[in-house]
Coordinates of N, CA and C in Angstrom, one line a residue:
M1 N 113.9 176.3 61.0 CA 115.1 176.5 61.7 C 116.2 176.8 60.7
L2 N 116.3 175.9 59.7 CA 117.4 176.1 58.7 C 117.3 177.5 58.0
T3 N 116.1 177.9 57.7 CA 115.9 179.2 57.1 C 116.3 180.3 58.0
A4 N 116.0 180.2 59.2 CA 116.4 181.3 60.2 C 117.9 181.3 60.3
F5 N 118.5 180.2 60.3 CA 120.0 180.1 60.4 C 120.6 180.7 59.2
L6 N 120.1 180.4 58.0 CA 120.7 180.9 56.7 C 120.5 182.4 56.6
V7 N 119.4 182.9 57.2 CA 119.2 184.4 57.1 C 120.0 185.1 58.1
A8 N 120.1 184.6 59.4 CA 120.8 185.2 60.4 C 122.4 185.1 60.3
Y9 N 122.8 184.0 59.8 CA 124.3 183.8 59.8 C 125.1 184.8 59.0
P10 N 124.6 185.2 57.8 CA 125.4 186.2 57.0 C 125.4 187.6 57.7
L11 N 124.4 187.8 58.5 CA 124.4 189.1 59.3 C 125.5 189.2 60.3
T12 N 126.0 188.1 60.7 CA 127.1 188.1 61.7 C 128.5 188.1 61.1
A13 N 128.6 188.1 59.8 CA 129.9 188.0 59.1 C 130.8 189.2 59.4
L14 N 130.2 190.4 59.5 CA 131.0 191.6 59.7 C 130.8 192.2 61.1
F15 N 131.2 191.4 62.1 CA 131.1 191.9 63.5 C 132.3 192.8 63.7
F16 N 132.4 193.3 64.9 CA 133.4 194.3 65.3 C 133.2 195.6 64.5
S17 N 132.0 196.0 64.3 CA 131.7 197.3 63.5 C 131.4 198.4 64.5
G18 N 131.7 198.2 65.8 CA 131.5 199.3 66.7 C 130.1 199.3 67.4
L19 N 129.4 198.2 67.4 CA 128.1 198.1 68.0 C 128.1 197.6 69.4
G20 N 129.2 197.3 69.9 CA 129.3 196.9 71.3 C 128.7 195.6 71.6
V21 N 127.5 195.6 72.3 CA 126.8 194.4 72.7 C 126.5 193.5 71.5
L22 N 126.1 194.1 70.4 CA 125.8 193.3 69.2 C 127.0 192.6 68.7
D23 N 128.2 193.3 68.8 CA 129.4 192.6 68.3 C 129.7 191.4 69.2
A24 N 129.5 191.5 70.5 CA 129.7 190.3 71.3 C 128.7 189.2 71.0
A25 N 127.4 189.6 70.8 CA 126.4 188.6 70.5 C 126.7 187.9 69.2
F26 N 127.1 188.7 68.2 CA 127.5 188.1 66.9 C 128.6 187.1 67.0
L27 N 129.6 187.5 67.8 CA 130.8 186.6 67.9 C 130.4 185.3 68.7
I28 N 129.6 185.5 69.7 CA 129.2 184.3 70.4 C 128.3 183.4 69.5
W29 N 127.4 184.0 68.7 CA 126.6 183.2 67.8 C 127.5 182.4 66.8
R30 N 128.5 183.1 66.3 CA 129.4 182.4 65.3 C 130.2 181.3 65.9
V31 N 130.7 181.5 67.1 CA 131.5 180.5 67.8 C 130.6 179.3 68.1
I32 N 129.4 179.6 68.6 CA 128.5 178.4 69.0 C 128.0 177.7 67.7
S33 N 127.6 178.5 66.7 CA 127.1 177.8 65.5 C 128.1 177.0 64.7
L34 N 129.4 177.4 64.9 CA 130.5 176.7 64.2 C 131.1 175.7 65.1
G35 N 131.3 176.0 66.4 CA 132.1 175.2 67.3 C 131.3 174.0 67.9
V36 N 130.1 174.2 68.3 CA 129.3 173.1 68.9 C 129.2 171.9 68.0
P37 N 128.8 172.1 66.7 CA 128.7 170.9 65.9 C 130.1 170.2 65.7
L38 N 131.2 171.0 65.6 CA 132.5 170.4 65.5 C 132.9 169.6 66.7
V39 N 132.6 170.2 67.9 CA 132.9 169.5 69.1 C 132.1 168.2 69.3
L40 N 130.8 168.3 69.0 CA 130.0 167.1 69.1 C 130.4 166.0 68.1
G41 N 130.8 166.5 66.9 CA 131.2 165.5 65.9 C 132.5 164.8 66.3
A42 N 133.4 165.6 66.9 CA 134.7 165.1 67.4 C 134.5 164.1 68.5
L43 N 133.6 164.4 69.4 CA 133.3 163.5 70.5 C 132.7 162.2 70.0
S44 N 131.8 162.3 69.1 CA 131.2 161.1 68.5 C 132.2 160.3 67.8
L45 N 133.1 160.9 67.1 CA 134.2 160.2 66.4 C 135.1 159.4 67.4
I46 N 135.4 160.1 68.5 CA 136.3 159.5 69.5 C 135.6 158.3 70.1
A47 N 134.3 158.5 70.5 CA 133.5 157.4 71.1 C 133.4 156.2 70.1
W48 N 133.3 156.5 68.9 CA 133.2 155.4 67.9 C 134.5 154.7 67.7
K49 N 135.6 155.4 67.7 CA 136.9 154.8 67.6 C 137.2 154.0 68.9
I50 N 136.8 154.4 70.0 CA 137.0 153.7 71.3 C 136.2 152.4 71.2
E51 N 135.0 152.5 70.7 CA 134.1 151.3 70.6 C 134.7 150.3 69.6
L52 N 135.3 150.8 68.5 CA 135.9 149.9 67.6 C 137.1 149.2 68.2
A53 N 137.9 149.9 69.0 CA 139.1 149.4 69.6 C 138.8 148.3 70.6
R54 N 137.6 148.4 71.2 CA 137.3 147.3 72.2 C 136.9 146.0 71.6
R55 N 136.5 146.0 70.3 CA 136.1 144.8 69.6 C 137.3 144.0 69.3

């Protein structure tokens, strides 16, 4: 999985090159691959802080 990500991710670095559907797919891939881990991490951090505050 990590190898596939490391191979595919650089291919999405230069989106908006006029390929239409591929541009949209590349943009969605980058947003999801960067945004989802950040959101999940932030939610975990918030839940952890709330749990600490209850103690």
